Structure formats: structure tokens, C-alpha cells
Short mmCIF file of C-alpha atoms in Angstrom, two decimals:
data_model
loop_
_atom_site.label_atom_id
_atom_site.label_comp_id
_atom_site.label_asym_id
_atom_site.label_seq_id
_atom_site.Cartn_x
_atom_site.Cartn_y
_atom_site.Cartn_z
CA UNK B 19 41.23 68.62 -15.33
CA UNK B 20 41.23 64.85 -15.09
CA UNK B 21 40.88 62.80 -17.89
CA UNK B 22 37.62 59.86 -18.10
CA UNK B 23 39.17 56.60 -17.74
CA UNK B 24 38.14 54.23 -21.17
CA UNK B 25 34.78 52.60 -21.24
CA UNK B 26 36.83 49.34 -20.66
CA UNK B 27 38.28 50.18 -17.46
CA UNK B 28 34.60 51.12 -16.04
CA UNK B 29 33.80 48.75 -13.11
CA UNK B 30 31.06 46.38 -14.07
CA UNK B 31 27.78 46.61 -12.05
CA UNK B 32 26.80 43.46 -10.56
CA UNK B 33 23.35 41.69 -12.07
CA UNK B 34 20.75 41.15 -10.05
CA UNK B 35 19.83 37.71 -9.74
CA UNK B 36 16.59 36.60 -11.84
CA UNK B 37 13.44 35.31 -10.53
CA UNK B 38 12.78 32.00 -11.40
CA UNK B 39 10.27 31.36 -13.82
CA UNK B 40 6.83 29.79 -12.17
CA UNK B 41 5.05 28.65 -15.42
CA UNK B 42 6.60 25.26 -15.39
CA UNK B 43 6.14 24.28 -11.77
CA UNK B 44 2.22 25.54 -12.23
CA UNK B 45 2.22 23.29 -15.53
CA UNK B 46 3.18 20.63 -13.66
CA UNK B 47 0.79 20.62 -10.96
CA UNK B 48 -2.22 21.01 -13.50
CA UNK B 49 -1.02 17.86 -15.16
CA UNK B 50 -3.68 15.30 -15.10
CA UNK B 51 -3.53 11.97 -13.50
CA UNK B 52 -3.79 9.89 -17.02
CA UNK B 53 -3.93 6.87 -14.23
CA UNK B 54 -7.09 7.72 -13.03
CA UNK B 55 -10.05 7.30 -15.73
CA UNK B 56 -13.46 9.12 -15.24
CA UNK B 57 -16.13 6.24 -14.01
CA UNK B 58 -18.15 6.99 -17.11
CA UNK B 59 -15.61 6.76 -19.73
CA UNK B 60 -14.71 3.42 -21.59
CA UNK B 61 -11.48 1.93 -20.73
CA UNK B 62 -8.28 4.37 -21.66
CA UNK B 63 -5.29 1.94 -23.06
CA UNK B 64 -2.95 3.92 -21.45
CA UNK B 65 -4.17 3.05 -18.07
CA UNK B 66 -5.92 -0.71 -18.15
CA UNK B 67 -4.05 -1.96 -20.69
CA UNK B 68 -3.47 -4.66 -18.25
CA UNK B 69 -6.48 -5.46 -17.38
CA UNK B 70 -8.78 -8.19 -19.21
CA UNK B 71 -12.45 -8.11 -19.80
CA UNK B 72 -13.40 -11.61 -19.59
CA UNK B 73 -16.87 -13.21 -20.57
CA UNK B 74 -18.25 -15.85 -18.12
CA UNK B 75 -17.93 -18.10 -20.69
CA UNK B 76 -14.31 -17.96 -20.82
CA UNK B 77 -13.58 -18.36 -17.48
CA UNK B 78 -11.61 -21.44 -16.10
CA UNK B 79 -11.58 -23.08 -12.91
CA UNK B 80 -8.93 -22.50 -10.38
CA UNK B 81 -6.22 -24.94 -10.34
CA UNK B 82 -5.94 -25.50 -6.47
CA UNK B 83 -9.10 -23.63 -4.99
CA UNK B 84 -8.36 -24.56 -1.69
CA UNK B 85 -5.13 -22.89 -1.57
CA UNK B 86 -5.88 -19.67 -3.41
CA UNK B 87 -9.17 -18.77 -1.25
CA UNK B 88 -7.18 -17.92 1.47
CA UNK B 89 -5.51 -14.85 -0.21
CA UNK B 90 -8.94 -13.94 -1.94
CA UNK B 91 -9.98 -11.14 0.37
CA UNK B 92 -6.07 -9.91 0.92
CA UNK B 93 -6.00 -9.28 -2.83
CA UNK B 94 -9.39 -7.86 -3.21
CA UNK B 95 -8.57 -5.33 -0.29
CA UNK B 96 -5.34 -4.61 -2.22
CA UNK B 97 -4.10 -1.17 -2.89
CA UNK B 98 -2.81 -1.87 -6.09
CA UNK B 99 -5.74 -1.73 -8.26
CA UNK B 100 -4.74 -4.11 -11.11
CA UNK B 101 -4.26 -7.01 -8.37
CA UNK B 102 -7.87 -6.14 -7.22
CA UNK B 103 -9.08 -6.46 -10.70
CA UNK B 104 -7.18 -9.88 -11.18
CA UNK B 105 -9.07 -10.83 -7.64
CA UNK B 106 -12.36 -9.73 -8.99
CA UNK B 107 -11.89 -12.20 -11.56
CA UNK B 108 -10.67 -14.99 -9.53
CA UNK B 109 -13.77 -14.20 -7.45
CA UNK B 110 -15.85 -14.76 -10.44
CA UNK B 111 -14.04 -18.00 -11.17
CA UNK B 112 -14.68 -18.93 -7.59
CA UNK B 113 -18.53 -18.46 -7.79
CA UNK B 114 -18.98 -20.21 -11.13
CA UNK B 115 -16.87 -23.27 -10.38
CA UNK B 116 -15.81 -23.45 -6.68
CA UNK B 117 -19.26 -21.74 -4.93
CA UNK B 118 -19.09 -23.77 -1.91
CA UNK B 119 -15.48 -22.37 -1.05
CA UNK B 120 -16.74 -18.82 -1.81
CA UNK B 121 -19.80 -19.01 0.30
CA UNK B 122 -18.17 -18.36 3.83
CA UNK B 123 -16.62 -14.90 2.67
CA UNK B 124 -19.56 -14.34 0.45
CA UNK B 125 -20.63 -11.23 2.19
CA UNK B 126 -17.18 -9.62 2.11
CA UNK B 127 -16.47 -10.33 -1.50
CA UNK B 128 -19.68 -8.76 -2.38
CA UNK B 129 -18.75 -5.89 -0.22
CA UNK B 130 -15.89 -5.23 -1.95
CA UNK B 131 -17.37 -5.51 -5.07
CA UNK B 132 -19.89 -2.78 -4.43
CA UNK B 133 -17.34 -0.61 -3.03
CA UNK B 134 -15.22 -1.42 -6.39
CA UNK B 135 -18.13 -0.10 -8.57
CA UNK B 136 -17.52 3.42 -6.78
CA UNK B 137 -14.01 3.61 -8.07
CA UNK B 138 -13.08 6.38 -10.69
CA UNK B 139 -11.03 3.71 -12.47
CA UNK B 140 -13.10 2.22 -15.61
CA UNK B 141 -11.47 -1.07 -15.60
CA UNK B 142 -11.54 -1.72 -11.71
CA UNK B 143 -15.69 -0.40 -12.24
CA UNK B 144 -16.51 -2.79 -14.95
CA UNK B 145 -14.71 -5.96 -13.53
CA UNK B 146 -16.72 -4.95 -10.49
CA UNK B 147 -20.08 -5.12 -12.47
CA UNK B 148 -19.20 -8.46 -14.47
CA UNK B 149 -18.38 -9.90 -10.80
CA UNK B 150 -21.81 -9.37 -9.79
CA UNK B 151 -23.39 -10.68 -12.70
CA UNK B 152 -21.41 -14.02 -11.73
CA UNK B 153 -22.27 -14.04 -8.39
CA UNK B 154 -26.30 -13.72 -9.18
CA UNK B 155 -26.21 -16.43 -11.79
CA UNK B 156 -24.34 -18.89 -9.29
CA UNK B 157 -25.54 -17.67 -5.86
CA UNK B 158 -29.24 -16.68 -6.77
CA UNK B 159 -31.52 -16.78 -3.70
CA UNK B 160 -28.96 -17.49 -1.77
CA UNK B 161 -28.00 -13.62 -1.65
CA UNK B 162 -31.18 -13.10 0.18
CA UNK B 163 -30.31 -15.07 3.02
CA UNK B 164 -29.45 -13.23 6.44
CA UNK B 165 -25.69 -13.71 6.15
CA UNK B 166 -25.54 -12.02 2.77
CA UNK B 167 -28.71 -9.82 2.80
CA UNK B 168 -27.42 -6.60 3.96
CA UNK B 169 -24.32 -6.82 1.41
CA UNK B 170 -26.70 -7.80 -1.25
CA UNK B 171 -28.64 -4.65 -0.38
CA UNK B 172 -25.30 -2.24 -1.11
CA UNK B 173 -24.68 -4.34 -3.87
CA UNK B 174 -28.19 -3.85 -5.31
CA UNK B 175 -28.08 0.36 -4.96
CA UNK B 176 -24.75 0.28 -6.49
CA UNK B 177 -25.84 -1.40 -9.56
CA UNK B 178 -29.06 0.80 -9.89
CA UNK B 179 -26.71 3.83 -9.74
CA UNK B 180 -24.53 2.73 -12.27
CA UNK B 181 -27.26 1.67 -14.62
CA UNK B 182 -28.34 5.03 -14.36
CA UNK B 183 -25.10 6.51 -15.63
CA UNK B 184 -25.49 8.41 -18.97
CA UNK B 185 -22.35 6.98 -20.81
CA UNK B 186 -23.00 3.57 -22.54
CA UNK B 187 -19.66 1.96 -20.89
CA UNK B 188 -21.00 1.62 -17.35
CA UNK B 189 -24.74 1.56 -17.99
CA UNK B 190 -24.93 -1.08 -20.27
CA UNK B 191 -22.68 -3.55 -18.33
CA UNK B 192 -24.65 -2.72 -15.15
CA UNK B 193 -28.07 -3.34 -17.09
CA UNK B 194 -26.66 -6.68 -18.00
CA UNK B 195 -25.87 -7.35 -14.17
CA UNK B 196 -29.49 -6.50 -13.51
CA UNK B 197 -30.62 -8.61 -16.03
CA UNK B 198 -28.96 -11.37 -14.63
CA UNK B 199 -30.06 -10.73 -11.13
CA UNK B 200 -33.87 -10.96 -12.23
CA UNK B 201 -33.24 -13.72 -14.33
CA UNK B 202 -31.46 -16.00 -11.55
CA UNK B 203 -33.42 -15.01 -8.61
CA UNK B 204 -37.22 -16.13 -7.55
CA UNK B 205 -38.86 -13.23 -8.46
CA UNK B 206 -41.02 -12.77 -5.36
CA UNK B 207 -38.60 -12.14 -2.70
CA UNK B 208 -36.60 -10.16 -5.07
CA UNK B 209 -40.09 -7.74 -5.77
CA UNK B 210 -39.60 -7.09 -2.08
CA UNK B 211 -36.09 -5.40 -2.53
CA UNK B 212 -36.94 -3.60 -5.34
CA UNK B 213 -40.13 -2.00 -4.14
CA UNK B 214 -38.49 0.61 -1.64
CA UNK B 215 -36.24 1.78 -4.86
CA UNK B 216 -39.38 3.01 -6.74
CA UNK B 217 -39.95 6.09 -4.51
CA UNK B 218 -36.30 6.71 -4.80
CA UNK B 219 -35.59 10.34 -4.98
CA UNK B 220 -33.09 9.86 -8.00
CA UNK B 221 -35.86 9.27 -10.87
CA UNK B 222 -33.31 7.37 -12.93
CA UNK B 223 -32.97 4.90 -10.17
CA UNK B 224 -36.64 4.84 -10.03
CA UNK B 225 -36.88 4.20 -13.34
CA UNK B 226 -34.32 1.57 -13.44
CA UNK B 227 -36.33 -0.63 -10.47
CA UNK B 228 -39.56 0.13 -12.05
CA UNK B 229 -38.10 -1.86 -15.00
CA UNK B 230 -36.79 -4.68 -13.13
CA UNK B 231 -40.31 -4.98 -11.12
CA UNK B 232 -41.80 -5.11 -14.28
CA UNK B 233 -39.47 -8.23 -15.53
CA UNK B 234 -40.24 -9.86 -12.15
CA UNK B 235 -43.90 -9.65 -12.25
CA UNK B 236 -43.67 -11.05 -15.94
CA UNK B 237 -42.37 -14.23 -14.21
CA UNK B 238 -44.75 -14.56 -11.57
CA UNK B 239 -48.16 -16.73 -11.77
CA UNK B 240 -51.22 -15.04 -10.78
CA UNK B 241 -51.26 -17.00 -7.14
CA UNK B 242 -47.37 -15.22 -6.76
CA UNK B 243 -48.65 -11.80 -7.39
CA UNK B 244 -51.50 -12.04 -5.24
CA UNK B 245 -49.27 -13.29 -2.78
CA UNK B 246 -47.23 -10.41 -3.19
CA UNK B 247 -50.33 -8.15 -2.88
CA UNK B 248 -52.33 -6.91 -5.92
CA UNK B 249 -53.25 -3.62 -3.95
CA UNK B 250 -49.59 -3.13 -3.22
CA UNK B 251 -48.39 -3.84 -6.94
CA UNK B 252 -51.35 -1.70 -8.47
CA UNK B 253 -50.43 1.31 -5.92
CA UNK B 254 -46.99 1.01 -7.27
CA UNK B 255 -47.88 1.22 -10.39
CA UNK B 256 -50.28 4.00 -10.11
CA UNK B 257 -47.74 6.27 -9.03
CA UNK B 258 -45.31 5.17 -11.63
CA UNK B 259 -47.83 6.10 -14.30
CA UNK B 260 -47.28 9.75 -13.50
CA UNK B 261 -43.05 9.30 -13.27
CA UNK B 262 -41.12 11.92 -15.37
CA UNK B 263 -39.32 9.50 -17.12
CA UNK B 264 -41.29 7.26 -20.02
CA UNK B 265 -39.13 4.23 -18.97
CA UNK B 266 -40.55 4.30 -15.79
CA UNK B 267 -43.96 4.84 -17.03
CA UNK B 268 -43.74 2.16 -19.59
CA UNK B 269 -42.71 -0.34 -17.18
CA UNK B 270 -45.95 0.61 -15.09
CA UNK B 271 -47.99 -0.12 -17.76
CA UNK B 272 -46.97 -3.57 -18.01
CA UNK B 273 -47.23 -4.20 -14.43
CA UNK B 274 -50.99 -2.94 -14.74
CA UNK B 275 -51.37 -5.05 -17.53
CA UNK B 276 -50.05 -8.40 -15.30
CA UNK B 277 -52.16 -7.32 -12.82
CA UNK B 278 -55.32 -6.85 -14.54
CA UNK B 279 -54.71 -10.72 -16.01
CA UNK B 280 -54.07 -11.91 -12.53
CA UNK B 281 -57.01 -10.37 -11.13
CA UNK B 282 -59.73 -11.32 -13.71
CA UNK B 283 -58.71 -14.35 -14.94
CA UNK B 284 -61.34 -16.16 -13.56
CA UNK B 285 -63.98 -13.73 -13.91
CA UNK B 286 -66.66 -13.11 -17.03
CA UNK B 287 -67.19 -9.71 -16.48
CA UNK B 288 -63.26 -8.44 -16.06
CA UNK B 289 -63.83 -4.87 -17.31
CA UNK B 290 -66.15 -4.41 -14.04
CA UNK B 291 -64.12 -6.10 -11.64
CA UNK B 292 -60.89 -4.09 -12.57
CA UNK B 293 -63.18 -1.02 -12.41
CA UNK B 294 -64.60 -2.04 -8.77
CA UNK B 295 -60.95 -3.20 -7.77
CA UNK B 296 -59.35 0.04 -8.43
CA UNK B 297 -61.70 1.97 -7.01
CA UNK B 298 -61.91 0.32 -4.19
CA UNK B 299 -58.26 0.57 -3.41
CA UNK B 300 -56.90 3.72 -5.41
CA UNK B 301 -57.65 7.27 -5.13
CA UNK B 302 -59.87 8.22 -7.30
CA UNK B 303 -57.65 9.91 -9.91
CA UNK B 304 -55.26 7.16 -9.72
CA UNK B 305 -58.32 4.59 -10.33
CA UNK B 306 -59.57 6.77 -13.04
CA UNK B 307 -56.35 6.41 -14.88
CA UNK B 308 -56.18 2.63 -14.36
CA UNK B 309 -59.37 1.65 -15.30
CA UNK B 310 -58.68 3.78 -18.73
CA UNK B 311 -55.56 1.82 -19.30
CA UNK B 312 -56.77 -1.62 -19.97
CA UNK B 313 -60.09 -0.39 -21.45
#
């Protein structure tokens, strides 16, 4: 009978190769990109520490503006977002101190500014909104001229969208820019631009447009309101009185008050004149609401 060899002499079976765990790879793929911030979040120190939010009053003139303006568009269209922020701040300085040099490329600057507002980086979004404020202050009604009117329309839409955001960081800055726009521009032509947005499908945009219209109307003399069209103005207000958002309804009431004053300023029977005007120009249900509002 053959003896069994000792265990130490038995051949050692080869080990099967172990499968590599995929957990580390999966986890690595799921790591968030901390370099990109949600547009509604405040700037995060990890991503935006290199960007300064400079108030307009702290901006300084450019030392050699003729040389710097040649590279402005290239900087604004850079793929480096920090460089774009720096160039936007340069555009603000040009607008405030060297506006003549910026005017030939103003439409391109405005288009880039509107595009930057859509960027998910919070720093880029805020800087672009601040840029729009300084552009409104510097150029005022020039923005409504044919050469820049289309770019202004795109910029206005983005501002109304940003002013409609839920987060304070975006909303407050955009609200400030819209206020700067209303304060710096002649109300009558701006009213014609804003009027299209009170029928927008986004109820928040409607409300922001209504507030801006109310502010424009408050700046108009009665003759200016009549030139715009009291019928058109009251029809707009009547529609907004039934809006879902209280901000839009409050703006509508302010518009009605201004229209009433403009219509009846030289009338002794003010209530009767207003009633006749509403019944002649509005559907019965709207006319009744408008008459009741001022009574």
C-alpha cells in the first residue's frame, strides 16, 4: 500500500485571478464637478475665489483704452471663464469711462453678455448682470437704435429670466439691472419693448415685465401716456389684473391709477369720464373691474 505524501509535498493549486472591484471607478465617475456652480447658488469660494465683484463706483478708467479695446472681444469669447469675467469687468470700465471706444462693438459685447448670463457658473452669471447695468447707465437710449436693438432684446429677455429666478443671488442682481434700465432710458420707447413680455407664457416673466411697465408709466407725463395710447395701456392693465401672481396684479393697479389721472386731469366729472372710457374700450367684465378699482 502506497504511503500518502505529507501535506507539505502536495502541489499547490494555482489561484484564480481576482476580479478588480469596480466601486472605485464608479465612484470616480460620479464625483461632482466642483468647478461648475449652479447658477442660482451664491459664488463658492472653491470655484470663484479669483473673481472680484466690483461695484460700479469702484471701477477705474483704463490706462491705455485704445490698445485694450482691440483685444476686448477676444477676451469676452475666451474659453477660460475667469478671463471672460475679467473682460466683462473691462467692458464695464469701457462703458463708464471710454464709451466712444466701446460703441462700434457694443452689439457684440451685449450678445456675449447675454450669453454669459446663461452660463451655469455663478461668478460669470453675476458679472454679466453687473455688466448689463453699467451698459444701461452709459448708453441709455442708444441701445434702442437699429444697430443694437436686436442685441438689447436678447439682453432684456435674459434679465427678465434671471430676475424671475427663485434664488436671491441671481434674482436681486437682475432686479437691480432692470431698475437701472428703467431709470436710465426714456420710458416711452422702453414701454414698447416691455409690452410684448406681459403676454409671455412664463408667469414670472410677465410679473417682472409688469413691474417695469408700471415704473415706466410712473415716469411719463399725461401727454406721454396718451402718445403711447391710453387704450392700449388700460387693456394691458386689465389683463394683468387677472394674473396669477400678486406682483403683476399690484403693478396693474398702479398702471390703472396713472392712466386714470392722465385721462381725467382736466375733467370735472372724473368718475363719469373714466366709466365712459372703460365701457367704450374694454369688454364688459374688464370695464366693470376697472371702474370699481378707481371708485
